[in-house]
């Protein structure tokens, strides 16, 4: 897909907000989606990701999603700054005289999901995907489906902490999914409609697991079937015959057939599988690398919590 405008901004360009007068210096492009381009920008020695588009309605929808997630986190007891992803929203008057809406996000320094697993080892697959289910649960509890869940829209930071990026496909529950990629889409596999709900994302999540572990076989399966013969059962069979995914095949089948009521329920089931898989058969058996990773994540969260308490203490 292409964006609705084709020009780019060279390094050093200044994007100034029309209403709030925030100024951001462009460092480099980060990527683009169906409705805009994302740039790494700098302001007061801090780096951010700025998304610039041509359709104010499209970008406002993404802003609404991010604001909803933040409000939901506050309801759950998060502090004022915790989980704050959205930094600024404004309009930019370009050199061509036109005005373009933009919003500024916290910059996530990480790798794509596939690159992270390739660098760290696929032993990290369970813990990263478990954390991703938590991100989806936060989004769903705010009333939104991510929609276009795929490898390219997930970045992973240290300790296997994933972040969803490019909210252009995020859709309010009950409405038609705004953007999707066919191979991850349950409609493509005749597994349901394209109405946004938690089960839509969980279906895509299951296909994402197949893509990560059996990408070549998944592509062959997709291209080798007629549209009317594509079914979730074909995907379930692929999982059951995969050496990497066979232990998870029961969980994947439930996700493919929409049997999880929510991402929280799916995450709890995934966690149960992790504990079973991580239990050594002998007392002297070493813990798997991903289990060590889960411990590292927990330790990092604990350290952050202690730091925040000390900052806000008397």
PDB file of C-alpha atoms in Angstrom, residues 6-311:
ATOM      1  CA  UNK A   6       4.605  11.025  -1.767  1.00  0.00           C
ATOM      2  CA  UNK A   7       7.058  13.679  -0.613  1.00  0.00           C
ATOM      3  CA  UNK A   8       9.641  13.077   2.083  1.00  0.00           C
ATOM      4  CA  UNK A   9      11.453  15.269   4.598  1.00  0.00           C
ATOM      5  CA  UNK A  10      15.271  15.409   4.572  1.00  0.00           C
ATOM      6  CA  UNK A  11      17.271  15.226   7.779  1.00  0.00           C
ATOM      7  CA  UNK A  12      17.316  18.546   9.600  1.00  0.00           C
ATOM      8  CA  UNK A  13      13.843  19.585   8.447  1.00  0.00           C
ATOM      9  CA  UNK A  14      11.773  21.258  11.162  1.00  0.00           C
ATOM     10  CA  UNK A  15       8.162  20.280  11.726  1.00  0.00           C
ATOM     11  CA  UNK A  16       6.410  22.994  13.719  1.00  0.00           C
ATOM     12  CA  UNK A  17       2.914  22.671  15.122  1.00  0.00           C
ATOM     13  CA  UNK A  18       0.452  25.321  13.990  1.00  0.00           C
ATOM     14  CA  UNK A  19      -1.527  25.427  17.231  1.00  0.00           C
ATOM     15  CA  UNK A  20       0.813  24.346  20.035  1.00  0.00           C
ATOM     16  CA  UNK A  21       4.056  25.595  18.440  1.00  0.00           C
ATOM     17  CA  UNK A  22       5.952  22.405  19.251  1.00  0.00           C
ATOM     18  CA  UNK A  23       9.015  22.053  16.994  1.00  0.00           C
ATOM     19  CA  UNK A  24      10.617  18.763  16.005  1.00  0.00           C
ATOM     20  CA  UNK A  25      13.815  18.196  14.028  1.00  0.00           C
ATOM     21  CA  UNK A  26      13.673  15.315  11.559  1.00  0.00           C
ATOM     22  CA  UNK A  27      16.443  12.737  11.927  1.00  0.00           C
ATOM     23  CA  UNK A  28      15.341  10.008   9.521  1.00  0.00           C
ATOM     24  CA  UNK A  29      12.270   8.141   8.262  1.00  0.00           C
ATOM     25  CA  UNK A  30      11.149   5.148  10.320  1.00  0.00           C
ATOM     26  CA  UNK A  31       8.509   3.709   8.019  1.00  0.00           C
ATOM     27  CA  UNK A  32       5.176   4.281   6.380  1.00  0.00           C
ATOM     28  CA  UNK A  33       1.684   2.894   6.428  1.00  0.00           C
ATOM     29  CA  UNK A  34      -1.497   3.231   4.427  1.00  0.00           C
ATOM     30  CA  UNK A  35      -2.266   6.702   5.759  1.00  0.00           C
ATOM     31  CA  UNK A  36       1.015   8.389   6.618  1.00  0.00           C
ATOM     32  CA  UNK A  37       4.752   8.376   7.143  1.00  0.00           C
ATOM     33  CA  UNK A  38       6.628   8.038  10.421  1.00  0.00           C
ATOM     34  CA  UNK A  39       9.832   9.946  11.190  1.00  0.00           C
ATOM     35  CA  UNK A  40      12.340   9.812  14.004  1.00  0.00           C
ATOM     36  CA  UNK A  41      12.439  13.365  15.367  1.00  0.00           C
ATOM     37  CA  UNK A  42      14.322  15.195  18.108  1.00  0.00           C
ATOM     38  CA  UNK A  43      13.142  17.864  20.496  1.00  0.00           C
ATOM     39  CA  UNK A  44      15.124  19.174  23.482  1.00  0.00           C
ATOM     40  CA  UNK A  45      17.542  16.223  23.189  1.00  0.00           C
ATOM     41  CA  UNK A  46      14.726  13.658  23.413  1.00  0.00           C
ATOM     42  CA  UNK A  47      13.752  11.416  20.517  1.00  0.00           C
ATOM     43  CA  UNK A  48      10.197  10.704  19.409  1.00  0.00           C
ATOM     44  CA  UNK A  49       8.335   9.047  16.546  1.00  0.00           C
ATOM     45  CA  UNK A  50       6.208  11.505  14.586  1.00  0.00           C
ATOM     46  CA  UNK A  51       3.488  10.318  12.213  1.00  0.00           C
ATOM     47  CA  UNK A  52       2.532  12.707   9.449  1.00  0.00           C
ATOM     48  CA  UNK A  53      -0.477  12.135   7.210  1.00  0.00           C
ATOM     49  CA  UNK A  54      -2.843  13.900   4.841  1.00  0.00           C
ATOM     50  CA  UNK A  55      -6.187  12.759   6.255  1.00  0.00           C
ATOM     51  CA  UNK A  56      -7.116  14.382   9.560  1.00  0.00           C
ATOM     52  CA  UNK A  57      -9.975  11.928  10.152  1.00  0.00           C
ATOM     53  CA  UNK A  58      -7.696   8.910   9.723  1.00  0.00           C
ATOM     54  CA  UNK A  59      -5.047  10.220  12.092  1.00  0.00           C
ATOM     55  CA  UNK A  60      -7.626  11.403  14.609  1.00  0.00           C
ATOM     56  CA  UNK A  61      -8.920   7.843  14.793  1.00  0.00           C
ATOM     57  CA  UNK A  62      -5.439   6.645  15.753  1.00  0.00           C
ATOM     58  CA  UNK A  63      -5.141   9.426  18.320  1.00  0.00           C
ATOM     59  CA  UNK A  64      -8.462   8.334  19.820  1.00  0.00           C
ATOM     60  CA  UNK A  65      -7.115   4.793  20.208  1.00  0.00           C
ATOM     61  CA  UNK A  66      -3.975   5.932  22.020  1.00  0.00           C
ATOM     62  CA  UNK A  67      -5.945   8.234  24.299  1.00  0.00           C
ATOM     63  CA  UNK A  68      -8.387   5.431  25.113  1.00  0.00           C
ATOM     64  CA  UNK A  69      -5.552   3.074  26.077  1.00  0.00           C
ATOM     65  CA  UNK A  70      -4.044   5.712  28.336  1.00  0.00           C
ATOM     66  CA  UNK A  71      -7.371   6.407  30.064  1.00  0.00           C
ATOM     67  CA  UNK A  72      -7.939   2.689  30.527  1.00  0.00           C
ATOM     68  CA  UNK A  73      -4.523   2.323  32.173  1.00  0.00           C
ATOM     69  CA  UNK A  74      -5.306   5.197  34.529  1.00  0.00           C
ATOM     70  CA  UNK A  75      -8.552   3.466  35.519  1.00  0.00           C
ATOM     71  CA  UNK A  76      -6.515   0.382  36.364  1.00  0.00           C
ATOM     72  CA  UNK A  77      -4.389   2.435  38.752  1.00  0.00           C
ATOM     73  CA  UNK A  78      -1.433   3.516  36.590  1.00  0.00           C
ATOM     74  CA  UNK A  79       0.331   6.732  37.554  1.00  0.00           C
ATOM     75  CA  UNK A  80      -0.135   9.865  35.458  1.00  0.00           C
ATOM     76  CA  UNK A  81       2.908   9.282  33.252  1.00  0.00           C
ATOM     77  CA  UNK A  82       2.906   5.505  33.158  1.00  0.00           C
ATOM     78  CA  UNK A  83       1.920   4.080  29.797  1.00  0.00           C
ATOM     79  CA  UNK A  84       1.787   7.519  28.180  1.00  0.00           C
ATOM     80  CA  UNK A  85       2.375   6.798  24.491  1.00  0.00           C
ATOM     81  CA  UNK A  86       0.918   9.924  22.884  1.00  0.00           C
ATOM     82  CA  UNK A  87       3.001  13.108  23.298  1.00  0.00           C
ATOM     83  CA  UNK A  88       1.548  15.751  20.961  1.00  0.00           C
ATOM     84  CA  UNK A  89      -1.126  16.300  18.285  1.00  0.00           C
ATOM     85  CA  UNK A  90      -1.107  19.240  15.856  1.00  0.00           C
ATOM     86  CA  UNK A  91      -1.066  20.416  12.226  1.00  0.00           C
ATOM     87  CA  UNK A  92       1.993  21.209  10.103  1.00  0.00           C
ATOM     88  CA  UNK A  93       2.076  23.741   7.271  1.00  0.00           C
ATOM     89  CA  UNK A  94       4.468  22.341   4.660  1.00  0.00           C
ATOM     90  CA  UNK A  95       6.505  24.117   2.004  1.00  0.00           C
ATOM     91  CA  UNK A  96       3.800  23.368  -0.565  1.00  0.00           C
ATOM     92  CA  UNK A  97       1.393  25.510   1.465  1.00  0.00           C
ATOM     93  CA  UNK A  98      -0.808  22.602   2.499  1.00  0.00           C
ATOM     94  CA  UNK A  99      -1.507  21.604   6.079  1.00  0.00           C
ATOM     95  CA  UNK A 100      -0.888  18.061   7.241  1.00  0.00           C
ATOM     96  CA  UNK A 101      -1.999  16.601  10.576  1.00  0.00           C
ATOM     97  CA  UNK A 102       0.549  14.849  12.744  1.00  0.00           C
ATOM     98  CA  UNK A 103       0.887  13.229  16.114  1.00  0.00           C
ATOM     99  CA  UNK A 104       3.968  12.463  18.185  1.00  0.00           C
ATOM    100  CA  UNK A 105       4.562   9.197  20.024  1.00  0.00           C
ATOM    101  CA  UNK A 106       7.124   7.913  22.456  1.00  0.00           C
ATOM    102  CA  UNK A 107       9.981   6.445  20.393  1.00  0.00           C
ATOM    103  CA  UNK A 108      10.454   2.714  20.853  1.00  0.00           C
ATOM    104  CA  UNK A 109      14.011   1.600  20.259  1.00  0.00           C
ATOM    105  CA  UNK A 110      13.720  -2.042  19.354  1.00  0.00           C
ATOM    106  CA  UNK A 111      13.788  -4.684  16.653  1.00  0.00           C
ATOM    107  CA  UNK A 112      11.027  -6.199  14.603  1.00  0.00           C
ATOM    108  CA  UNK A 113       9.612  -9.335  16.155  1.00  0.00           C
ATOM    109  CA  UNK A 114      11.281 -11.673  13.671  1.00  0.00           C
ATOM    110  CA  UNK A 115      14.652  -9.885  13.934  1.00  0.00           C
ATOM    111  CA  UNK A 116      14.545 -10.012  17.725  1.00  0.00           C
ATOM    112  CA  UNK A 117      13.866 -13.752  17.797  1.00  0.00           C
ATOM    113  CA  UNK A 118      16.582 -14.350  15.211  1.00  0.00           C
ATOM    114  CA  UNK A 119      19.098 -12.386  17.295  1.00  0.00           C
ATOM    115  CA  UNK A 120      18.115 -13.665  20.746  1.00  0.00           C
ATOM    116  CA  UNK A 121      17.050 -17.175  19.810  1.00  0.00           C
ATOM    117  CA  UNK A 122      13.621 -18.666  19.340  1.00  0.00           C
ATOM    118  CA  UNK A 123      13.730 -19.770  22.972  1.00  0.00           C
ATOM    119  CA  UNK A 124      12.373 -16.256  23.585  1.00  0.00           C
ATOM    120  CA  UNK A 125       9.296 -16.968  21.464  1.00  0.00           C
ATOM    121  CA  UNK A 126       7.007 -17.949  24.411  1.00  0.00           C
ATOM    122  CA  UNK A 127       7.791 -14.968  26.648  1.00  0.00           C
ATOM    123  CA  UNK A 128       7.638 -12.319  23.898  1.00  0.00           C
ATOM    124  CA  UNK A 129       4.332 -13.643  22.586  1.00  0.00           C
ATOM    125  CA  UNK A 130       2.935 -13.870  26.111  1.00  0.00           C
ATOM    126  CA  UNK A 131       3.789 -10.201  26.657  1.00  0.00           C
ATOM    127  CA  UNK A 132       2.183  -9.377  23.318  1.00  0.00           C
ATOM    128  CA  UNK A 133      -1.080 -10.938  24.516  1.00  0.00           C
ATOM    129  CA  UNK A 134      -0.916  -8.531  27.452  1.00  0.00           C
ATOM    130  CA  UNK A 135      -0.620  -5.575  25.064  1.00  0.00           C
ATOM    131  CA  UNK A 136      -3.630  -6.800  23.094  1.00  0.00           C
ATOM    132  CA  UNK A 137      -5.605  -7.202  26.325  1.00  0.00           C
ATOM    133  CA  UNK A 138      -4.946  -3.552  27.235  1.00  0.00           C
ATOM    134  CA  UNK A 139      -6.155  -2.441  23.818  1.00  0.00           C
ATOM    135  CA  UNK A 140      -9.267  -4.639  23.948  1.00  0.00           C
ATOM    136  CA  UNK A 141     -10.199  -3.435  27.423  1.00  0.00           C
ATOM    137  CA  UNK A 142     -10.216   0.095  25.999  1.00  0.00           C
ATOM    138  CA  UNK A 143     -12.728  -1.070  23.374  1.00  0.00           C
ATOM    139  CA  UNK A 144     -10.489  -1.441  20.320  1.00  0.00           C
ATOM    140  CA  UNK A 145      -9.213  -4.194  18.056  1.00  0.00           C
ATOM    141  CA  UNK A 146      -5.735  -3.694  16.588  1.00  0.00           C
ATOM    142  CA  UNK A 147      -6.861  -5.107  13.246  1.00  0.00           C
ATOM    143  CA  UNK A 148      -3.669  -5.281  11.210  1.00  0.00           C
ATOM    144  CA  UNK A 149      -1.654  -7.493  13.557  1.00  0.00           C
ATOM    145  CA  UNK A 150       1.464  -8.731  11.754  1.00  0.00           C
ATOM    146  CA  UNK A 151       5.221  -9.053  12.235  1.00  0.00           C
ATOM    147  CA  UNK A 152       5.951  -5.628  10.741  1.00  0.00           C
ATOM    148  CA  UNK A 153       3.682  -3.871  13.261  1.00  0.00           C
ATOM    149  CA  UNK A 154       5.449  -5.196  16.362  1.00  0.00           C
ATOM    150  CA  UNK A 155       8.732  -3.936  17.814  1.00  0.00           C
ATOM    151  CA  UNK A 156      10.527  -5.701  20.654  1.00  0.00           C
ATOM    152  CA  UNK A 157      12.736  -3.900  23.170  1.00  0.00           C
ATOM    153  CA  UNK A 158      15.055  -5.350  25.817  1.00  0.00           C
ATOM    154  CA  UNK A 159      13.890  -8.255  27.954  1.00  0.00           C
ATOM    155  CA  UNK A 160      11.363  -9.310  25.328  1.00  0.00           C
ATOM    156  CA  UNK A 161       9.027  -6.339  25.818  1.00  0.00           C
ATOM    157  CA  UNK A 162       6.913  -5.921  22.654  1.00  0.00           C
ATOM    158  CA  UNK A 163       5.100  -2.776  21.536  1.00  0.00           C
ATOM    159  CA  UNK A 164       2.383  -2.443  18.946  1.00  0.00           C
ATOM    160  CA  UNK A 165       3.144   0.208  16.324  1.00  0.00           C
ATOM    161  CA  UNK A 166       1.108   1.729  13.487  1.00  0.00           C
ATOM    162  CA  UNK A 167      -2.397   2.009  14.883  1.00  0.00           C
ATOM    163  CA  UNK A 168      -3.815   2.811  11.443  1.00  0.00           C
ATOM    164  CA  UNK A 169      -5.839  -0.404  11.457  1.00  0.00           C
ATOM    165  CA  UNK A 170      -7.190  -0.057  15.010  1.00  0.00           C
ATOM    166  CA  UNK A 171     -10.982  -0.265  14.976  1.00  0.00           C
ATOM    167  CA  UNK A 172     -13.637   0.219  17.638  1.00  0.00           C
ATOM    168  CA  UNK A 173     -15.352  -3.021  18.635  1.00  0.00           C
ATOM    169  CA  UNK A 174     -18.403  -3.747  16.545  1.00  0.00           C
ATOM    170  CA  UNK A 175     -17.256  -1.857  13.437  1.00  0.00           C
ATOM    171  CA  UNK A 176     -15.707  -3.150  10.213  1.00  0.00           C
ATOM    172  CA  UNK A 177     -11.943  -3.655  10.483  1.00  0.00           C
ATOM    173  CA  UNK A 178     -10.231  -0.638   8.898  1.00  0.00           C
ATOM    174  CA  UNK A 179      -7.014  -2.302   7.668  1.00  0.00           C
ATOM    175  CA  UNK A 180      -5.847  -5.884   7.477  1.00  0.00           C
ATOM    176  CA  UNK A 181      -3.292  -8.125   5.783  1.00  0.00           C
ATOM    177  CA  UNK A 182      -4.923 -11.059   4.019  1.00  0.00           C
ATOM    178  CA  UNK A 183      -2.916 -13.960   5.392  1.00  0.00           C
ATOM    179  CA  UNK A 184      -3.633 -12.840   8.984  1.00  0.00           C
ATOM    180  CA  UNK A 185      -7.303 -12.104   8.307  1.00  0.00           C
ATOM    181  CA  UNK A 186      -9.987 -14.520   9.520  1.00  0.00           C
ATOM    182  CA  UNK A 187     -12.218 -13.551   6.604  1.00  0.00           C
ATOM    183  CA  UNK A 188      -9.504 -14.682   4.196  1.00  0.00           C
ATOM    184  CA  UNK A 189      -9.527 -18.094   5.910  1.00  0.00           C
ATOM    185  CA  UNK A 190     -13.349 -18.291   6.048  1.00  0.00           C
ATOM    186  CA  UNK A 191     -13.113 -18.293   9.833  1.00  0.00           C
ATOM    187  CA  UNK A 192     -15.463 -15.386  10.518  1.00  0.00           C
ATOM    188  CA  UNK A 193     -16.378 -11.863   9.523  1.00  0.00           C
ATOM    189  CA  UNK A 194     -14.296  -8.692   9.532  1.00  0.00           C
ATOM    190  CA  UNK A 195     -16.079  -7.071  12.453  1.00  0.00           C
ATOM    191  CA  UNK A 196     -13.647  -5.837  15.112  1.00  0.00           C
ATOM    192  CA  UNK A 197     -13.562  -7.821  18.341  1.00  0.00           C
ATOM    193  CA  UNK A 198     -11.032  -9.548  20.578  1.00  0.00           C
ATOM    194  CA  UNK A 199     -11.358 -12.834  18.681  1.00  0.00           C
ATOM    195  CA  UNK A 200     -10.358 -11.130  15.425  1.00  0.00           C
ATOM    196  CA  UNK A 201      -6.971 -10.162  16.897  1.00  0.00           C
ATOM    197  CA  UNK A 202      -6.517 -13.560  18.549  1.00  0.00           C
ATOM    198  CA  UNK A 203      -7.021 -15.271  15.189  1.00  0.00           C
ATOM    199  CA  UNK A 204      -4.332 -13.002  13.706  1.00  0.00           C
ATOM    200  CA  UNK A 205      -2.125 -13.758  16.716  1.00  0.00           C
ATOM    201  CA  UNK A 206      -2.377 -17.500  16.003  1.00  0.00           C
ATOM    202  CA  UNK A 207      -1.425 -16.944  12.358  1.00  0.00           C
ATOM    203  CA  UNK A 208       1.446 -14.757  13.572  1.00  0.00           C
ATOM    204  CA  UNK A 209       2.781 -17.740  15.542  1.00  0.00           C
ATOM    205  CA  UNK A 210       2.601 -19.859  12.391  1.00  0.00           C
ATOM    206  CA  UNK A 211       4.318 -17.132  10.390  1.00  0.00           C
ATOM    207  CA  UNK A 212       7.195 -16.966  12.870  1.00  0.00           C
ATOM    208  CA  UNK A 213       7.754 -20.722  13.113  1.00  0.00           C
ATOM    209  CA  UNK A 214       6.489 -22.080   9.781  1.00  0.00           C
ATOM    210  CA  UNK A 215       6.566 -19.110   7.427  1.00  0.00           C
ATOM    211  CA  UNK A 216       7.473 -21.081   4.308  1.00  0.00           C
ATOM    212  CA  UNK A 217       4.870 -23.784   4.872  1.00  0.00           C
ATOM    213  CA  UNK A 218       2.228 -21.160   5.658  1.00  0.00           C
ATOM    214  CA  UNK A 219       2.938 -19.349   2.377  1.00  0.00           C
ATOM    215  CA  UNK A 220       2.743 -22.626   0.463  1.00  0.00           C
ATOM    216  CA  UNK A 221      -0.528 -23.493   2.167  1.00  0.00           C
ATOM    217  CA  UNK A 222      -2.069 -20.118   1.411  1.00  0.00           C
ATOM    218  CA  UNK A 223      -1.074 -20.125  -2.263  1.00  0.00           C
ATOM    219  CA  UNK A 224      -2.027 -23.772  -2.773  1.00  0.00           C
ATOM    220  CA  UNK A 225      -5.655 -23.487  -1.650  1.00  0.00           C
ATOM    221  CA  UNK A 226      -8.657 -22.157  -3.504  1.00  0.00           C
ATOM    222  CA  UNK A 227     -10.498 -19.316  -1.742  1.00  0.00           C
ATOM    223  CA  UNK A 228     -13.407 -21.612  -0.884  1.00  0.00           C
ATOM    224  CA  UNK A 229     -11.124 -24.288   0.583  1.00  0.00           C
ATOM    225  CA  UNK A 230      -9.256 -22.027   2.995  1.00  0.00           C
ATOM    226  CA  UNK A 231     -10.341 -22.936   6.524  1.00  0.00           C
ATOM    227  CA  UNK A 232      -9.000 -22.540  10.055  1.00  0.00           C
ATOM    228  CA  UNK A 233      -8.738 -26.321  10.169  1.00  0.00           C
ATOM    229  CA  UNK A 234      -5.970 -26.171   7.553  1.00  0.00           C
ATOM    230  CA  UNK A 235      -4.054 -23.787   9.821  1.00  0.00           C
ATOM    231  CA  UNK A 236      -4.671 -26.011  12.838  1.00  0.00           C
ATOM    232  CA  UNK A 237      -3.292 -29.010  10.921  1.00  0.00           C
ATOM    233  CA  UNK A 238      -0.185 -27.009  10.057  1.00  0.00           C
ATOM    234  CA  UNK A 239       0.361 -26.217  13.753  1.00  0.00           C
ATOM    235  CA  UNK A 240      -0.174 -29.846  14.774  1.00  0.00           C
ATOM    236  CA  UNK A 241       2.483 -31.054  12.304  1.00  0.00           C
ATOM    237  CA  UNK A 242       5.057 -28.417  13.296  1.00  0.00           C
ATOM    238  CA  UNK A 243       7.775 -29.612  15.675  1.00  0.00           C
ATOM    239  CA  UNK A 244       8.026 -26.104  17.130  1.00  0.00           C
ATOM    240  CA  UNK A 245       4.291 -25.506  17.524  1.00  0.00           C
ATOM    241  CA  UNK A 246       2.919 -28.975  18.271  1.00  0.00           C
ATOM    242  CA  UNK A 247       2.996 -28.374  22.070  1.00  0.00           C
ATOM    243  CA  UNK A 248       0.923 -25.235  21.433  1.00  0.00           C
ATOM    244  CA  UNK A 249      -1.416 -26.749  18.846  1.00  0.00           C
ATOM    245  CA  UNK A 250      -4.342 -26.976  21.288  1.00  0.00           C
ATOM    246  CA  UNK A 251      -4.007 -23.311  22.236  1.00  0.00           C
ATOM    247  CA  UNK A 252      -3.682 -22.280  18.597  1.00  0.00           C
ATOM    248  CA  UNK A 253      -6.774 -24.258  17.614  1.00  0.00           C
ATOM    249  CA  UNK A 254      -8.818 -22.431  20.258  1.00  0.00           C
ATOM    250  CA  UNK A 255      -7.572 -19.058  18.982  1.00  0.00           C
ATOM    251  CA  UNK A 256      -8.241 -19.989  15.355  1.00  0.00           C
ATOM    252  CA  UNK A 257     -11.800 -21.065  16.165  1.00  0.00           C
ATOM    253  CA  UNK A 258     -12.576 -18.070  18.399  1.00  0.00           C
ATOM    254  CA  UNK A 259     -12.918 -20.109  21.583  1.00  0.00           C
ATOM    255  CA  UNK A 260     -11.172 -17.606  23.856  1.00  0.00           C
ATOM    256  CA  UNK A 261     -13.556 -15.005  25.244  1.00  0.00           C
ATOM    257  CA  UNK A 262     -10.808 -12.401  25.681  1.00  0.00           C
ATOM    258  CA  UNK A 263      -7.087 -11.784  25.352  1.00  0.00           C
ATOM    259  CA  UNK A 264      -6.781 -11.994  29.150  1.00  0.00           C
ATOM    260  CA  UNK A 265      -8.228 -15.503  29.075  1.00  0.00           C
ATOM    261  CA  UNK A 266      -5.931 -16.417  26.185  1.00  0.00           C
ATOM    262  CA  UNK A 267      -2.915 -15.013  28.062  1.00  0.00           C
ATOM    263  CA  UNK A 268      -3.786 -17.005  31.190  1.00  0.00           C
ATOM    264  CA  UNK A 269      -3.987 -20.183  29.112  1.00  0.00           C
ATOM    265  CA  UNK A 270      -0.658 -19.344  27.425  1.00  0.00           C
ATOM    266  CA  UNK A 271       0.935 -18.760  30.827  1.00  0.00           C
ATOM    267  CA  UNK A 272      -0.263 -22.177  32.043  1.00  0.00           C
ATOM    268  CA  UNK A 273       1.411 -23.757  29.019  1.00  0.00           C
ATOM    269  CA  UNK A 274       4.619 -21.833  29.730  1.00  0.00           C
ATOM    270  CA  UNK A 275       4.773 -23.112  33.296  1.00  0.00           C
ATOM    271  CA  UNK A 276       4.249 -26.675  32.136  1.00  0.00           C
ATOM    272  CA  UNK A 277       6.849 -26.334  29.401  1.00  0.00           C
ATOM    273  CA  UNK A 278       9.338 -24.698  31.776  1.00  0.00           C
ATOM    274  CA  UNK A 279       9.093 -27.308  34.494  1.00  0.00           C
ATOM    275  CA  UNK A 280      12.344 -29.358  34.313  1.00  0.00           C
ATOM    276  CA  UNK A 281      11.990 -33.136  34.413  1.00  0.00           C
ATOM    277  CA  UNK A 282      14.951 -33.334  36.788  1.00  0.00           C
ATOM    278  CA  UNK A 283      15.911 -31.072  39.652  1.00  0.00           C
ATOM    279  CA  UNK A 284      19.305 -30.423  38.077  1.00  0.00           C
ATOM    280  CA  UNK A 285      17.963 -29.564  34.617  1.00  0.00           C
ATOM    281  CA  UNK A 286      18.792 -25.985  33.557  1.00  0.00           C
ATOM    282  CA  UNK A 287      15.972 -23.492  33.012  1.00  0.00           C
ATOM    283  CA  UNK A 288      15.243 -22.664  29.364  1.00  0.00           C
ATOM    284  CA  UNK A 289      16.484 -19.302  28.098  1.00  0.00           C
ATOM    285  CA  UNK A 290      12.992 -17.893  27.688  1.00  0.00           C
ATOM    286  CA  UNK A 291      12.197 -18.732  31.332  1.00  0.00           C
ATOM    287  CA  UNK A 292      15.304 -16.779  32.339  1.00  0.00           C
ATOM    288  CA  UNK A 293      13.990 -14.007  30.109  1.00  0.00           C
ATOM    289  CA  UNK A 294      10.660 -14.011  31.926  1.00  0.00           C
ATOM    290  CA  UNK A 295      12.555 -13.649  35.212  1.00  0.00           C
ATOM    291  CA  UNK A 296      14.528 -10.755  33.718  1.00  0.00           C
ATOM    292  CA  UNK A 297      11.299  -9.005  32.686  1.00  0.00           C
ATOM    293  CA  UNK A 298       9.849  -9.436  36.171  1.00  0.00           C
ATOM    294  CA  UNK A 299      13.045  -8.089  37.733  1.00  0.00           C
ATOM    295  CA  UNK A 300      13.020  -5.053  35.425  1.00  0.00           C
ATOM    296  CA  UNK A 301       9.394  -4.276  36.292  1.00  0.00           C
ATOM    297  CA  UNK A 302      10.138  -4.612  40.015  1.00  0.00           C
ATOM    298  CA  UNK A 303      13.131  -2.289  39.729  1.00  0.00           C
ATOM    299  CA  UNK A 304      11.050   0.310  37.855  1.00  0.00           C
ATOM    300  CA  UNK A 305       8.319   0.152  40.479  1.00  0.00           C
ATOM    301  CA  UNK A 306      10.802   0.669  43.310  1.00  0.00           C
ATOM    302  CA  UNK A 307      12.348   3.603  41.436  1.00  0.00           C
ATOM    303  CA  UNK A 308       8.941   5.276  40.950  1.00  0.00           C
ATOM    304  CA  UNK A 309       8.048   4.782  44.614  1.00  0.00           C
ATOM    305  CA  UNK A 310      11.309   6.382  45.689  1.00  0.00           C
ATOM    306  CA  UNK A 311      10.731   9.327  43.351  1.00  0.00           C
TER     307      UNK A 311
END
